[in-house]
Amino acid sequence: AVQCSSFVGLLLEQERLVRSYPVSWVLAWAYASCTLLSCAAAAADGSLGAVGAALASPRDAAIVAYSATCGCVAYFVLIAYASKHLPAELVSVTVAVEPLAVSALGMLLLGA
């Protein structure tokens, strides 16, 4: 609930910012803010030390790098673009429903 609420707050702020600044700048701000908050939360619960273990092998580091660039950046670019052209309420509902839709699609396609 906290994560969903904070993301909705980010979208509401992002919608206001994309009216005045380029989407790329707003995206960079959102990505940096989320990264800093995630690192602070990981430091607070002691899981920040697990990052080194996750990057222990070149294969693991490549998976993390791919996920960060192709998954996260593409996702945030699309969200920022949507925030510029659609109401924040619609974008936030889409963001909330997205994990369920992806899970259902994965189960359908992968037979899990």
CSV table of C-alpha atoms in Angstrom, one decimal:
chain,number,residue,atom,x,y,z
A,1,ALA,CA,0.0,0.0,0.0
A,2,VAL,CA,2.9,2.4,0.8
A,3,GLN,CA,4.6,1.7,-2.5
A,4,CYS,CA,1.4,2.2,-4.5
A,5,SER,CA,0.6,5.4,-2.6
A,6,SER,CA,4.0,6.8,-3.1
A,7,PHE,CA,4.0,6.0,-6.8
A,8,VAL,CA,0.6,7.7,-7.2
A,9,GLY,CA,2.1,10.7,-5.5
A,10,LEU,CA,5.0,10.6,-7.9
A,11,LEU,CA,2.6,10.4,-10.9
A,12,LEU,CA,0.6,13.4,-9.7
A,13,GLU,CA,3.8,15.4,-9.3
A,14,GLN,CA,5.1,14.2,-12.6
A,15,GLU,CA,2.0,15.3,-14.4
A,16,ARG,CA,2.5,18.8,-13.2
A,17,LEU,CA,6.2,18.8,-14.1
A,18,VAL,CA,5.8,17.5,-17.6
A,19,ARG,CA,3.8,20.6,-18.5
A,20,SER,CA,6.9,22.8,-17.8
A,21,TYR,CA,9.9,20.6,-18.4
A,22,PRO,CA,11.0,18.0,-21.1
A,23,VAL,CA,9.9,14.5,-20.4
A,24,SER,CA,13.5,13.4,-20.3
A,25,TRP,CA,14.3,15.8,-17.4
A,26,VAL,CA,11.2,14.7,-15.5
A,27,LEU,CA,12.1,11.1,-16.1
A,28,ALA,CA,15.7,11.6,-14.8
A,29,TRP,CA,14.3,13.3,-11.7
A,30,ALA,CA,11.8,10.5,-11.1
A,31,TYR,CA,14.4,7.8,-11.7
A,32,ALA,CA,17.0,9.4,-9.4
A,33,SER,CA,14.4,10.1,-6.7
A,34,CYS,CA,13.1,6.5,-6.7
A,35,THR,CA,16.7,5.1,-6.7
A,36,LEU,CA,17.6,7.2,-3.7
A,37,LEU,CA,14.5,6.3,-1.8
A,38,SER,CA,15.0,2.6,-2.6
A,39,CYS,CA,18.6,2.7,-1.4
A,40,ALA,CA,17.6,4.5,1.8
A,41,ALA,CA,14.9,1.8,2.4
A,42,ALA,CA,17.4,-1.0,1.7
A,43,ALA,CA,20.0,0.6,4.0
A,44,ALA,CA,17.3,0.9,6.7
A,45,ASP,CA,16.3,-2.8,6.6
A,46,GLY,CA,19.9,-4.1,6.1
A,47,SER,CA,19.4,-5.5,2.6
A,48,LEU,CA,21.7,-3.0,0.9
A,49,GLY,CA,24.6,-5.4,1.5
A,50,ALA,CA,22.9,-8.0,-0.7
A,51,VAL,CA,23.6,-5.8,-3.8
A,52,GLY,CA,27.2,-7.0,-3.9
A,53,ALA,CA,26.1,-10.6,-3.9
A,54,ALA,CA,23.6,-9.9,-6.7
A,55,LEU,CA,26.5,-8.6,-8.9
A,56,ALA,CA,29.0,-11.4,-8.0
A,57,SER,CA,29.2,-12.9,-11.5
A,58,PRO,CA,29.2,-11.2,-14.9
A,59,ARG,CA,26.0,-13.1,-15.8
A,60,ASP,CA,24.2,-11.8,-12.7
A,61,ALA,CA,25.5,-8.2,-13.3
A,62,ALA,CA,24.3,-8.4,-16.9
A,63,ILE,CA,20.8,-9.5,-15.8
A,64,VAL,CA,20.6,-6.6,-13.3
A,65,ALA,CA,21.9,-4.1,-16.0
A,66,TYR,CA,19.4,-5.4,-18.6
A,67,SER,CA,16.5,-5.2,-16.1
A,68,ALA,CA,17.5,-1.7,-15.0
A,69,THR,CA,17.9,-0.3,-18.5
A,70,CYS,CA,15.4,-2.2,-20.6
A,71,GLY,CA,12.8,-2.8,-17.9
A,72,CYS,CA,12.9,0.2,-15.6
A,73,VAL,CA,14.0,3.0,-18.0
A,74,ALA,CA,11.5,1.9,-20.7
A,75,TYR,CA,8.8,1.7,-18.1
A,76,PHE,CA,9.5,5.1,-16.7
A,77,VAL,CA,9.7,6.7,-20.1
A,78,LEU,CA,6.3,5.3,-21.0
A,79,ILE,CA,4.8,6.4,-17.7
A,80,ALA,CA,6.3,9.9,-18.1
A,81,TYR,CA,5.0,10.1,-21.7
A,82,ALA,CA,1.5,8.9,-20.5
A,83,SER,CA,1.6,11.5,-17.7
A,84,LYS,CA,2.1,14.2,-20.2
A,85,HIS,CA,-0.9,13.2,-22.3
A,86,LEU,CA,-3.3,11.5,-20.0
A,87,PRO,CA,-4.9,12.3,-16.6
A,88,ALA,CA,-2.9,11.3,-13.6
A,89,GLU,CA,-5.8,9.3,-12.3
A,90,LEU,CA,-5.8,7.1,-15.4
A,91,VAL,CA,-2.1,6.6,-15.4
A,92,SER,CA,-2.1,5.7,-11.7
A,93,VAL,CA,-4.9,3.1,-12.1
A,94,THR,CA,-3.0,1.6,-15.0
A,95,VAL,CA,0.1,1.4,-12.9
A,96,ALA,CA,-1.8,-0.3,-10.1
A,97,VAL,CA,-3.4,-2.9,-12.4
A,98,GLU,CA,-0.2,-3.6,-14.4
A,99,PRO,CA,1.3,-6.2,-12.1
A,100,LEU,CA,-1.9,-8.2,-12.1
A,101,ALA,CA,-2.2,-8.0,-15.8
A,102,VAL,CA,1.4,-9.0,-16.3
A,103,SER,CA,1.0,-11.9,-13.9
A,104,ALA,CA,-2.2,-13.1,-15.7
A,105,LEU,CA,-0.5,-12.8,-19.0
A,106,GLY,CA,2.6,-14.7,-17.8
A,107,MET,CA,0.4,-17.5,-16.4
A,108,LEU,CA,-1.6,-17.7,-19.7
A,109,LEU,CA,1.5,-17.7,-22.0
A,110,LEU,CA,3.9,-19.7,-19.8
A,111,GLY,CA,1.3,-22.1,-18.4
A,112,ALA,CA,2.3,-21.5,-14.8
